[in-house]
């Protein structure tokens, strides 16, 4: 068992695919999660800022009211009550007259950090940065009825501290997300690729060991990978059947060639040992006959496989059925007479069929040959042809031995001969009906048989009448390989291949 150098390279593609899948998963997961985290932070910051600004503006409105109602004293009292209540964070409140005369100021110590002299008293929110730059004072101003300026402000310090804490927590969350994303990517990829890896290793095992009988395991869950594995197994089944069929066909050819070749050698050896010129001549004639038989068998085999694979060149034309039947019957006249078999024909006049005349003759000749061969002396064979719907139907029937039901499914296989046929007739290769079937199907037709043992058989060839039916249609190639071992070959190919 040889370890191929490619095996390391073979692992890589699935590994690389795994890495790619894991990266994609991690990137998509992490990016989505981070986007959500970022959005949450932004929304929180915006809502905190809005809440602070609302507070400043509503407080400014409230204090303006107080000032309008009760003057500075009332305002100072309200500020005092508010600050002592401790309900909320302390605000910056200032009342200024003119440019810089401060009439009232309420500011916690922390506010000393801001340079409030820079406030201009503009409408809207003004901002003053703290000296350390870590916080801002957001101030809203309102001009009161007596011309003084009321300012209410709030430091962003607490808000910033809250957001800083939130940022810290979010950073940790983001790190966890990245870690989970990477780990999740690895786990998901691993579980996704595992069946593929199993398939790869099973296939590699089969290739390495050459054990084509082994199969890839298919799980009960049946996902896409199992479907692929099942298909792969099915393909292996088909290949195995094909290989077995080819082996059988080869066995049969080898077996059937050995007999005539041995005979040939025996005849030649005997002729060489003999000094009789006449005997040598006869031996040469026998050798010639044997070699012709072998050639005919090989030719028939090639015809079958050409017709089966669709590579046979057919010369399609409107073939006159009556003339073909006449030719065939004439060819077998003497044989039939010798056996005292009556051959009758009944062909519809003027009947033509789109077919290769030579091949159609070959088909009918094979069937008539069989009919005469398998009919005992004194029997009858009839050949008839007529239109039937969209086809031309030719029946070749005999009053012969018939075909036992268990032989019927096999008679179309290459080299198949029934036991009785083998015992009864030395001639015959078991290729005749295989050729009949493949040729008929190559011409777009079909062939069938009905038979009663002891009474006779009727073979029917149906060829479509319409010329648009392409020859070599796909039906002709839907054959399963013949898997039957058979012996013997004989005259059949000789008779048919001309
Ligand atoms: P073979 O060379 O043996 O005739 P074929 O392929 O022509 O080979 O026929 C296959 C088998 O089908 C024959 O061995 C025979 O058993 C059977 N068979 C074919 N035609 C007939 C028939 N007309 N009557 C009875 N049996 C037949």
Short mmCIF file of C-alpha atoms and ligand atoms in Angstrom, two decimals:
data_model
loop_
_atom_site.label_atom_id
_atom_site.label_comp_id
_atom_site.label_asym_id
_atom_site.label_seq_id
_atom_site.Cartn_x
_atom_site.Cartn_y
_atom_site.Cartn_z
CA UNK A 1 0.00 0.00 0.00
CA UNK A 2 1.69 3.07 -1.24
CA UNK A 3 1.32 6.41 0.54
CA UNK A 4 0.98 8.91 -2.22
CA UNK A 5 2.72 12.25 -1.81
CA UNK A 6 -0.49 14.01 -2.74
CA UNK A 7 -2.23 12.96 0.47
CA UNK A 8 -0.86 15.91 2.42
CA UNK A 9 -1.92 18.26 -0.33
CA UNK A 10 -5.32 16.59 -0.40
CA UNK A 11 -5.96 17.51 3.22
CA UNK A 12 -5.29 21.14 2.54
CA UNK A 13 -8.30 22.05 0.43
CA UNK A 14 -10.77 20.99 3.13
CA UNK A 15 -8.58 22.67 5.77
CA UNK A 16 -8.47 25.83 3.75
CA UNK A 17 -12.20 25.68 3.18
CA UNK A 18 -12.64 25.26 6.93
CA UNK A 19 -10.48 28.29 7.64
CA UNK A 20 -12.40 30.34 5.11
CA UNK A 21 -15.75 29.29 6.56
CA UNK A 22 -14.60 29.94 10.12
CA UNK A 23 -13.24 33.38 9.18
CA UNK A 24 -16.45 34.34 7.39
CA UNK A 25 -18.55 33.20 10.30
CA UNK A 26 -16.35 35.04 12.82
CA UNK A 27 -16.20 38.25 10.75
CA UNK A 28 -19.97 38.37 10.18
CA UNK A 29 -20.76 37.50 13.80
CA UNK A 30 -18.22 39.91 15.31
CA UNK A 31 -19.05 42.80 12.98
CA UNK A 32 -22.80 42.45 13.58
CA UNK A 33 -22.36 42.22 17.34
CA UNK A 34 -19.95 45.17 17.43
CA UNK A 35 -22.34 47.25 15.35
CA UNK A 36 -25.10 46.49 17.85
CA UNK A 37 -22.82 47.39 20.80
CA UNK A 38 -21.73 50.64 19.12
CA UNK A 39 -25.30 51.58 18.35
CA UNK A 40 -26.34 50.91 21.93
CA UNK A 41 -23.54 53.16 23.19
CA UNK A 42 -24.46 55.96 20.80
CA UNK A 43 -28.14 55.79 21.73
CA UNK A 44 -27.32 55.82 25.44
CA UNK A 45 -24.94 58.80 25.09
CA UNK A 46 -27.48 60.71 23.01
CA UNK A 47 -30.35 60.04 25.43
CA UNK A 48 -28.26 61.03 28.48
CA UNK A 49 -27.26 64.27 26.77
CA UNK A 50 -30.83 65.02 25.81
CA UNK A 51 -32.06 64.34 29.34
CA UNK A 52 -29.43 66.73 30.81
CA UNK A 53 -30.31 69.44 28.33
CA UNK A 54 -34.03 69.03 29.02
CA UNK A 55 -33.32 69.36 32.73
CA UNK A 56 -31.32 72.56 32.23
CA UNK A 57 -33.96 74.12 29.99
CA UNK A 58 -36.93 73.17 32.20
CA UNK A 59 -35.11 74.42 35.31
CA UNK A 60 -34.27 77.70 33.54
CA UNK A 61 -37.94 78.08 32.66
CA UNK A 62 -39.02 77.37 36.23
CA UNK A 63 -36.51 79.83 37.79
CA UNK A 64 -37.47 82.54 35.29
CA UNK A 65 -41.04 82.13 36.44
CA UNK A 66 -40.01 82.38 40.10
CA UNK A 67 -37.99 85.50 39.40
CA UNK A 68 -40.86 87.09 37.55
CA UNK A 69 -43.24 86.28 40.40
CA UNK A 70 -41.16 87.04 43.48
CA UNK A 71 -37.91 88.57 42.38
CA UNK A 72 -34.39 87.50 43.29
CA UNK A 73 -35.38 86.42 46.82
CA UNK A 74 -37.96 83.99 45.59
CA UNK A 75 -35.49 82.60 43.06
CA UNK A 76 -32.79 82.14 45.70
CA UNK A 77 -35.29 80.37 47.94
CA UNK A 78 -36.34 78.01 45.14
CA UNK A 79 -32.69 77.20 44.33
CA UNK A 80 -31.97 76.58 47.97
CA UNK A 81 -34.97 74.24 48.41
CA UNK A 82 -34.08 72.36 45.27
CA UNK A 83 -30.47 71.89 46.26
CA UNK A 84 -31.28 70.81 49.76
CA UNK A 85 -33.86 68.32 48.55
CA UNK A 86 -30.94 66.46 46.92
CA UNK A 87 -33.30 65.11 44.26
CA UNK A 88 -30.86 65.73 41.53
CA UNK A 89 -27.30 66.70 40.85
CA UNK A 90 -26.50 70.32 41.74
CA UNK A 91 -26.93 72.86 38.98
CA UNK A 92 -25.08 76.04 38.21
CA UNK A 93 -27.44 79.07 38.65
CA UNK A 94 -26.41 82.65 38.12
CA UNK A 95 -28.17 86.00 37.78
CA UNK A 96 -26.11 88.70 36.08
CA UNK A 97 -26.85 92.32 35.57
CA UNK A 98 -25.24 94.19 32.75
CA UNK A 99 -22.02 92.60 31.55
CA UNK A 100 -20.54 91.16 34.67
CA UNK A 101 -22.31 92.17 37.88
CA UNK A 102 -23.34 88.89 39.47
CA UNK A 103 -26.47 89.34 41.58
CA UNK A 104 -26.86 85.69 42.49
CA UNK A 105 -24.63 82.66 42.12
CA UNK A 106 -25.20 79.09 43.18
CA UNK A 107 -22.41 76.77 42.09
CA UNK A 108 -20.98 73.70 43.72
CA UNK A 109 -17.22 73.65 44.36
CA UNK A 110 -16.59 71.52 41.35
CA UNK A 111 -17.85 74.36 39.20
CA UNK A 112 -14.87 76.49 40.10
CA UNK A 113 -13.08 74.50 37.48
CA UNK A 114 -15.06 76.28 34.74
CA UNK A 115 -14.32 79.82 33.62
CA UNK A 116 -17.89 81.11 33.59
CA UNK A 117 -16.78 84.61 32.68
CA UNK A 118 -16.54 83.33 29.13
CA UNK A 119 -20.31 82.80 28.96
CA UNK A 120 -21.90 85.29 26.53
CA UNK A 121 -25.55 84.71 27.48
CA UNK A 122 -26.51 83.70 23.98
CA UNK A 123 -29.76 81.96 23.27
CA UNK A 124 -29.53 78.17 23.06
CA UNK A 125 -26.95 76.10 24.89
CA UNK A 126 -23.46 77.41 25.49
CA UNK A 127 -20.59 75.18 26.51
CA UNK A 128 -17.55 75.94 28.64
CA UNK A 129 -14.71 73.47 28.86
CA UNK A 130 -13.23 72.74 32.27
CA UNK A 131 -9.61 73.69 32.86
CA UNK A 132 -8.61 70.02 32.92
CA UNK A 133 -10.57 69.48 29.72
CA UNK A 134 -12.30 66.42 31.22
CA UNK A 135 -15.80 67.93 31.43
CA UNK A 136 -18.00 70.62 29.98
CA UNK A 137 -20.49 72.97 31.51
CA UNK A 138 -23.63 73.24 29.42
CA UNK A 139 -25.45 76.47 30.14
CA UNK A 140 -28.83 77.85 28.98
CA UNK A 141 -29.55 81.56 29.43
CA UNK A 142 -32.74 83.63 29.54
CA UNK A 143 -33.10 87.42 29.58
CA UNK A 144 -35.52 88.38 32.35
CA UNK A 145 -38.11 91.19 32.28
CA UNK A 146 -35.83 93.66 34.18
CA UNK A 147 -32.95 93.07 31.79
CA UNK A 148 -30.96 90.76 34.04
CA UNK A 149 -29.65 87.50 32.68
CA UNK A 150 -30.55 84.16 34.29
CA UNK A 151 -28.18 81.30 33.58
CA UNK A 152 -28.71 77.63 34.49
CA UNK A 153 -26.05 75.05 33.72
CA UNK A 154 -25.08 71.47 34.33
CA UNK A 155 -21.69 69.80 34.28
CA UNK A 156 -21.21 66.81 31.97
CA UNK A 157 -18.75 65.30 34.44
CA UNK A 158 -21.10 62.70 35.93
CA UNK A 159 -22.49 61.82 32.51
CA UNK A 160 -18.97 61.39 31.10
CA UNK A 161 -18.03 59.21 34.07
CA UNK A 162 -21.11 57.07 33.49
CA UNK A 163 -20.33 56.74 29.78
CA UNK A 164 -16.68 55.95 30.53
CA UNK A 165 -17.81 53.10 32.78
CA UNK A 166 -20.20 51.95 30.09
CA UNK A 167 -17.39 52.09 27.50
CA UNK A 168 -15.25 49.93 29.74
CA UNK A 169 -18.01 47.34 30.13
CA UNK A 170 -18.69 47.41 26.37
CA UNK A 171 -15.01 46.86 25.59
CA UNK A 172 -15.05 43.74 27.73
CA UNK A 173 -18.30 42.63 26.07
CA UNK A 174 -16.74 43.25 22.62
CA UNK A 175 -13.70 41.17 23.54
CA UNK A 176 -15.98 38.37 24.70
CA UNK A 177 -17.93 38.64 21.44
CA UNK A 178 -14.74 38.35 19.37
CA UNK A 179 -13.67 35.32 21.38
CA UNK A 180 -17.13 33.72 21.08
CA UNK A 181 -17.20 34.57 17.35
CA UNK A 182 -13.86 32.89 16.71
CA UNK A 183 -14.68 29.86 18.84
CA UNK A 184 -18.20 29.61 17.36
CA UNK A 185 -16.76 29.86 13.84
CA UNK A 186 -14.35 27.05 14.58
CA UNK A 187 -17.06 24.84 16.12
CA UNK A 188 -19.63 25.48 13.38
CA UNK A 189 -17.05 24.90 10.64
CA UNK A 190 -15.79 21.78 12.28
CA UNK A 191 -19.24 20.24 12.57
CA UNK A 192 -20.14 21.32 9.01
CA UNK A 193 -17.00 19.91 7.48
CA UNK A 194 -16.87 16.71 9.48
CA UNK A 195 -19.18 14.75 7.15
CA UNK A 196 -17.21 16.05 4.14
CA UNK A 197 -13.96 14.96 5.77
CA UNK A 198 -15.50 11.54 6.44
CA UNK A 199 -16.54 11.31 2.80
CA UNK A 200 -13.09 12.37 1.61
CA UNK A 201 -11.31 9.86 3.81
CA UNK A 202 -13.69 7.05 2.74
CA UNK A 203 -13.23 7.89 -0.95
CA UNK A 204 -9.47 8.15 -0.48
CA UNK A 205 -9.50 4.74 1.24
CA UNK A 206 -11.36 3.22 -1.70
CA UNK A 207 -8.96 4.77 -4.21
CA UNK A 208 -5.90 3.67 -2.24
CA UNK A 209 -6.97 0.10 -1.56
CA UNK A 210 -8.83 -0.34 -4.85
CA UNK A 211 -11.58 -2.13 -2.92
CA UNK A 212 -14.50 -0.98 -5.02
CA UNK A 213 -16.88 -3.06 -2.91
CA UNK A 214 -16.46 -0.69 0.03
CA UNK A 215 -19.09 1.98 0.51
CA UNK A 216 -19.14 5.42 2.10
CA UNK A 217 -21.20 5.46 5.33
CA UNK A 218 -24.54 7.26 4.99
CA UNK A 219 -26.21 8.56 8.16
CA UNK A 220 -29.92 8.28 8.85
CA UNK A 221 -30.36 12.09 9.08
CA UNK A 222 -29.75 12.40 5.35
CA UNK A 223 -28.47 15.93 4.80
CA UNK A 224 -26.89 17.17 1.56
CA UNK A 225 -23.60 15.44 2.33
CA UNK A 226 -25.37 12.12 2.96
CA UNK A 227 -27.20 12.62 -0.31
CA UNK A 228 -23.83 13.05 -2.00
CA UNK A 229 -22.45 9.97 -0.23
CA UNK A 230 -25.51 7.95 -1.30
CA UNK A 231 -25.04 9.12 -4.90
CA UNK A 232 -21.37 8.23 -4.73
CA UNK A 233 -22.28 4.73 -3.48
CA UNK A 234 -24.83 4.42 -6.26
CA UNK A 235 -22.17 5.39 -8.78
CA UNK A 236 -19.85 2.73 -7.32
CA UNK A 237 -22.68 0.18 -7.66
CA UNK A 238 -23.09 1.09 -11.30
CA UNK A 239 -19.36 0.93 -11.94
CA UNK A 240 -19.17 -2.44 -10.20
CA UNK A 241 -22.04 -3.78 -12.32
CA UNK A 242 -20.41 -2.44 -15.48
CA UNK A 243 -17.05 -3.95 -14.57
CA UNK A 244 -18.68 -7.30 -13.76
CA UNK A 245 -20.57 -7.15 -17.06
CA UNK A 246 -17.35 -6.42 -18.92
CA UNK A 247 -15.59 -9.24 -17.10
CA UNK A 248 -18.35 -11.66 -18.04
CA UNK A 249 -18.35 -10.49 -21.65
CA UNK A 250 -14.56 -10.90 -21.75
CA UNK A 251 -14.81 -14.36 -20.14
CA UNK A 252 -17.40 -15.33 -22.69
CA UNK A 253 -15.40 -14.05 -25.63
CA UNK A 254 -12.29 -15.79 -24.33
CA UNK A 255 -14.19 -19.00 -23.72
CA UNK A 256 -15.94 -18.93 -27.06
CA UNK A 257 -12.74 -18.15 -28.89
CA UNK A 258 -10.80 -20.92 -27.21
CA UNK A 259 -12.95 -23.73 -28.66
CA UNK A 260 -12.58 -22.82 -32.37
CA UNK A 261 -8.93 -21.81 -31.85
CA UNK A 262 -8.15 -25.19 -30.27
CA UNK A 263 -9.98 -26.89 -33.08
CA UNK A 264 -8.04 -24.83 -35.60
CA UNK A 265 -4.76 -25.79 -34.02
CA UNK A 266 -5.70 -29.47 -33.89
CA UNK A 267 -6.65 -29.51 -37.57
CA UNK A 268 -3.46 -27.68 -38.56
CA UNK A 269 -1.29 -30.03 -36.48
CA UNK A 270 -2.90 -33.08 -37.98
CA UNK A 271 -2.47 -31.69 -41.49
CA UNK A 272 1.21 -31.04 -40.83
CA UNK A 273 1.75 -34.63 -39.70
CA UNK A 274 -0.03 -36.06 -42.73
CA UNK A 275 1.60 -36.54 -46.14
CA UNK A 276 -1.73 -36.83 -47.88
CA UNK A 277 -2.24 -33.72 -50.01
CA UNK A 278 -6.01 -34.22 -50.12
CA UNK A 279 -6.19 -34.39 -46.33
CA UNK A 280 -4.08 -31.25 -46.10
CA UNK A 281 -6.42 -29.45 -48.48
CA UNK A 282 -9.43 -30.47 -46.39
CA UNK A 283 -7.64 -29.28 -43.27
CA UNK A 284 -7.03 -25.91 -44.89
CA UNK A 285 -10.72 -25.62 -45.79
CA UNK A 286 -11.66 -26.43 -42.18
CA UNK A 287 -9.18 -23.85 -40.92
CA UNK A 288 -10.68 -21.28 -43.24
CA UNK A 289 -14.18 -22.09 -42.04
CA UNK A 290 -13.16 -21.88 -38.40
CA UNK A 291 -11.40 -18.57 -38.88
CA UNK A 292 -14.42 -17.21 -40.73
CA UNK A 293 -16.62 -18.26 -37.85
CA UNK A 294 -14.36 -16.47 -35.39
CA UNK A 295 -14.29 -13.36 -37.55
CA UNK A 296 -18.07 -13.41 -37.90
CA UNK A 297 -18.46 -13.66 -34.12
CA UNK A 298 -16.12 -10.75 -33.54
CA UNK A 299 -17.90 -8.74 -36.19
CA UNK A 300 -21.28 -9.45 -34.59
CA UNK A 301 -19.90 -8.41 -31.20
CA UNK A 302 -18.64 -5.17 -32.68
CA UNK A 303 -21.98 -4.55 -34.41
CA UNK A 304 -23.79 -5.04 -31.10
CA UNK A 305 -21.57 -2.64 -29.23
CA UNK A 306 -21.71 -0.06 -32.04
CA UNK A 307 -25.51 -0.22 -32.12
CA UNK A 308 -25.61 -0.09 -28.34
CA UNK A 309 -23.35 2.93 -28.01
CA UNK A 310 -24.95 4.76 -30.92
CA UNK A 311 -21.81 4.84 -33.05
CA UNK A 312 -23.21 2.59 -35.78
CA UNK A 313 -23.70 4.35 -39.09
CA UNK A 314 -27.17 3.62 -40.35
CA UNK A 315 -28.23 4.32 -43.89
CA UNK A 316 -31.82 5.23 -43.29
CA UNK A 317 -34.20 5.19 -46.24
CA UNK A 318 -37.73 4.10 -47.01
CA UNK A 319 -37.13 0.37 -47.01
CA UNK A 320 -39.61 -1.84 -48.90
CA UNK A 321 -40.66 -4.43 -46.34
CA UNK A 322 -41.99 -6.98 -48.87
CA UNK A 323 -38.70 -7.14 -50.74
CA UNK A 324 -36.69 -7.53 -47.50
CA UNK A 325 -38.95 -10.34 -46.29
CA UNK A 326 -38.71 -12.01 -49.70
CA UNK A 327 -34.87 -11.86 -49.62
CA UNK A 328 -34.73 -13.35 -46.14
CA UNK A 329 -37.17 -16.17 -46.87
CA UNK A 330 -35.30 -16.97 -50.08
CA UNK A 331 -32.04 -17.16 -48.10
CA UNK A 332 -33.52 -19.81 -45.81
CA UNK A 333 -35.53 -21.67 -48.40
CA UNK A 334 -33.12 -24.59 -48.70
CA UNK A 335 -32.54 -24.93 -44.96
CA UNK A 336 -36.30 -24.94 -44.39
CA UNK A 337 -36.87 -27.48 -47.15
CA UNK A 338 -34.18 -29.73 -45.70
CA UNK A 339 -36.00 -29.67 -42.38
CA UNK A 340 -39.42 -30.01 -44.01
CA UNK A 341 -40.54 -26.75 -42.54
CA UNK A 342 -43.15 -24.73 -44.36
CA UNK A 343 -42.34 -21.02 -44.51
CA UNK A 344 -45.21 -18.67 -45.38
CA UNK A 345 -45.26 -14.88 -45.74
CA UNK A 346 -48.02 -12.32 -45.52
CA UNK A 347 -46.85 -8.74 -46.11
CA UNK A 348 -49.12 -5.76 -46.72
CA UNK A 349 -48.46 -4.57 -50.28
CA UNK A 350 -46.47 -1.35 -50.78
CA UNK A 351 -45.39 -1.25 -47.15
CA UNK A 352 -42.29 0.85 -46.52
CA UNK A 353 -40.53 1.69 -43.30
CA UNK A 354 -37.85 4.30 -42.52
CA UNK A 355 -34.93 2.02 -41.71
CA UNK A 356 -31.50 0.83 -42.80
CA UNK A 357 -32.58 -1.91 -45.23
CA UNK A 358 -29.41 -3.97 -44.73
CA UNK A 359 -29.76 -3.91 -40.94
CA UNK A 360 -33.48 -4.63 -41.05
CA UNK A 361 -32.71 -7.63 -43.27
CA UNK A 362 -30.15 -8.75 -40.70
CA UNK A 363 -32.74 -8.47 -37.92
CA UNK A 364 -35.38 -10.50 -39.78
CA UNK A 365 -32.78 -13.04 -40.96
CA UNK A 366 -31.73 -13.72 -37.38
CA UNK A 367 -35.32 -14.22 -36.29
CA UNK A 368 -36.18 -16.48 -39.24
CA UNK A 369 -32.95 -18.42 -38.66
CA UNK A 370 -33.94 -19.01 -35.04
CA UNK A 371 -37.53 -19.90 -35.99
CA UNK A 372 -36.29 -22.61 -38.38
CA UNK A 373 -33.57 -23.75 -36.00
CA UNK A 374 -35.86 -24.18 -33.02
CA UNK A 375 -38.77 -25.74 -34.93
CA UNK A 376 -38.77 -29.50 -35.36
CA UNK A 377 -39.19 -31.09 -38.75
CA UNK A 378 -42.69 -30.75 -40.19
CA UNK A 379 -43.38 -27.47 -38.40
CA UNK A 380 -44.40 -24.08 -39.75
CA UNK A 381 -42.80 -20.65 -39.77
CA UNK A 382 -44.67 -17.55 -40.86
CA UNK A 383 -43.50 -14.02 -41.49
CA UNK A 384 -46.07 -11.24 -41.64
CA UNK A 385 -45.86 -7.45 -41.79
CA UNK A 386 -48.53 -4.77 -41.53
CA UNK A 387 -49.18 -1.22 -40.40
CA UNK A 388 -50.38 -0.89 -36.81
CA UNK A 389 -50.95 2.65 -35.61
CA UNK A 390 -47.71 4.56 -35.76
CA UNK A 391 -45.55 1.48 -36.36
CA UNK A 392 -44.88 -1.19 -38.91
CA UNK A 393 -45.14 -4.52 -37.17
CA UNK A 394 -43.36 -7.67 -38.34
CA UNK A 395 -44.25 -10.97 -36.71
CA UNK A 396 -42.04 -14.02 -37.08
CA UNK A 397 -43.84 -16.95 -35.56
CA UNK A 398 -43.08 -20.64 -35.43
CA UNK A 399 -44.55 -23.86 -34.16
CA UNK A 400 -41.27 -24.79 -32.51
CA UNK A 401 -40.06 -25.78 -29.07
CA UNK A 402 -40.93 -22.45 -27.45
CA UNK A 403 -38.99 -20.68 -24.71
CA UNK A 404 -39.40 -21.57 -21.01
CA UNK A 405 -40.54 -18.59 -18.90
CA UNK A 406 -37.30 -18.56 -16.87
CA UNK A 407 -35.28 -18.09 -20.09
CA UNK A 408 -37.44 -15.28 -21.48
CA UNK A 409 -35.83 -12.35 -19.56
CA UNK A 410 -32.35 -13.48 -20.61
CA UNK A 411 -32.61 -14.36 -24.28
CA UNK A 412 -31.63 -10.80 -25.32
CA UNK A 413 -28.36 -10.94 -23.41
CA UNK A 414 -25.09 -11.48 -25.19
CA UNK A 415 -23.99 -15.12 -25.30
CA UNK A 416 -27.14 -16.35 -23.59
CA UNK A 417 -28.32 -19.73 -24.84
CA UNK A 418 -30.92 -21.84 -23.14
CA UNK A 419 -29.78 -25.23 -21.88
CA UNK A 420 -32.14 -26.90 -24.31
CA UNK A 421 -30.74 -24.86 -27.22
CA UNK A 422 -27.25 -25.88 -26.26
CA UNK A 423 -28.17 -29.52 -26.12
CA UNK A 424 -30.33 -29.46 -29.21
CA UNK A 425 -28.28 -27.43 -31.62
CA UNK A 426 -24.54 -27.16 -31.88
CA UNK A 427 -24.83 -24.09 -34.04
CA UNK A 428 -25.53 -20.75 -32.41
CA UNK A 429 -23.46 -18.21 -30.58
CA UNK A 430 -26.02 -16.68 -28.26
CA UNK A 431 -25.39 -13.35 -29.99
CA UNK A 432 -28.27 -13.36 -32.48
CA UNK A 433 -31.02 -11.91 -30.31
CA UNK A 434 -28.65 -9.40 -28.66
CA UNK A 435 -27.87 -8.11 -32.14
CA UNK A 436 -31.58 -8.10 -33.10
CA UNK A 437 -32.45 -6.02 -30.06
CA UNK A 438 -29.64 -3.49 -30.43
CA UNK A 439 -30.14 -3.04 -34.18
CA UNK A 440 -33.91 -2.59 -33.83
CA UNK A 441 -33.53 -0.09 -31.01
CA UNK A 442 -30.82 1.76 -32.94
CA UNK A 443 -33.40 2.24 -35.69
CA UNK A 444 -35.86 3.61 -33.15
CA UNK A 445 -37.91 0.43 -32.88
CA UNK A 446 -38.50 -2.31 -30.35
CA UNK A 447 -38.62 -6.05 -30.29
CA UNK A 448 -40.65 -8.41 -28.09
CA UNK A 449 -41.53 -12.05 -27.81
CA UNK A 450 -44.41 -14.25 -26.78
CA UNK A 451 -43.77 -17.91 -26.37
CA UNK A 452 -45.41 -21.09 -25.12
CA UNK A 453 -43.06 -23.98 -24.46
CA UNK A 454 -43.91 -26.90 -26.71
CA UNK A 455 -46.18 -24.82 -28.92
CA UNK A 456 -44.06 -22.14 -30.48
CA UNK A 457 -42.87 -18.55 -30.30
CA UNK A 458 -43.76 -15.26 -31.94
CA UNK A 459 -41.14 -12.52 -32.17
CA UNK A 460 -42.46 -9.04 -33.00
CA UNK A 461 -40.36 -6.24 -34.44
CA UNK A 462 -42.04 -2.81 -34.35
CA UNK A 463 -40.42 0.06 -36.22
CA UNK A 464 -41.97 3.54 -36.16
CA UNK A 465 -43.42 4.70 -39.44
CA UNK A 466 -42.74 8.42 -38.94
CA UNK A 467 -39.38 9.41 -40.38
CA UNK A 468 -38.86 12.13 -37.80
CA UNK A 469 -38.07 9.50 -35.22
CA UNK A 470 -34.33 9.78 -35.04
CA UNK A 471 -32.33 6.62 -35.46
CA UNK A 472 -29.92 5.73 -32.71
CA UNK A 473 -32.44 7.18 -30.29
CA UNK A 474 -31.57 7.17 -26.64
CA UNK A 475 -33.72 4.11 -26.05
CA UNK A 476 -31.11 2.07 -27.86
CA UNK A 477 -28.47 2.88 -25.32
CA UNK A 478 -30.35 2.18 -22.17
CA UNK A 479 -28.98 -1.31 -21.92
CA UNK A 480 -27.66 -2.90 -18.85
CA UNK A 481 -24.55 -4.88 -19.52
CA UNK A 482 -25.11 -8.54 -20.04
CA UNK A 483 -23.79 -10.53 -17.17
CA UNK A 484 -24.49 -14.05 -18.29
CA UNK A 485 -21.73 -16.53 -18.83
CA UNK A 486 -22.36 -18.77 -21.80
CA UNK A 487 -20.37 -21.17 -23.86
CA UNK A 488 -20.46 -21.94 -27.53
CA UNK A 489 -20.66 -19.88 -30.57
CA UNK A 490 -21.64 -20.91 -33.99
CA UNK A 491 -23.27 -20.37 -37.26
CA UNK A 492 -25.54 -17.53 -36.27
CA UNK A 493 -23.01 -14.77 -36.85
CA UNK A 494 -22.04 -16.31 -40.14
CA UNK A 495 -25.61 -16.22 -41.32
CA UNK A 496 -26.37 -12.74 -40.09
CA UNK A 497 -23.37 -10.66 -40.74
CA UNK A 498 -23.68 -10.47 -44.48
P1 LIG B 1 -28.54 -18.78 -30.48
O1 LIG B 1 -27.29 -18.59 -31.22
O2 LIG B 1 -28.43 -19.73 -29.36
O3 LIG B 1 -29.71 -18.98 -31.34
P2 LIG B 1 -29.85 -16.29 -29.90
O4 LIG B 1 -29.36 -15.08 -29.26
O5 LIG B 1 -30.34 -16.18 -31.30
O6 LIG B 1 -28.72 -17.36 -29.75
O7 LIG B 1 -31.03 -16.87 -29.03
C1 LIG B 1 -30.85 -16.97 -27.65
C2 LIG B 1 -31.69 -18.11 -27.10
O8 LIG B 1 -33.09 -17.80 -27.28
C3 LIG B 1 -31.51 -19.38 -27.84
O9 LIG B 1 -30.45 -20.13 -27.29
C4 LIG B 1 -32.84 -20.08 -27.63
O10 LIG B 1 -32.84 -20.74 -26.39
C5 LIG B 1 -33.82 -18.96 -27.54
N1 LIG B 1 -34.57 -18.74 -28.80
C6 LIG B 1 -34.39 -17.80 -29.72
N2 LIG B 1 -35.27 -17.89 -30.71
C7 LIG B 1 -36.07 -18.94 -30.42
C8 LIG B 1 -37.20 -19.57 -31.07
N3 LIG B 1 -37.69 -19.09 -32.21
N4 LIG B 1 -37.76 -20.61 -30.47
C9 LIG B 1 -37.29 -21.07 -29.30
N5 LIG B 1 -36.23 -20.55 -28.63
C10 LIG B 1 -35.63 -19.49 -29.21
#
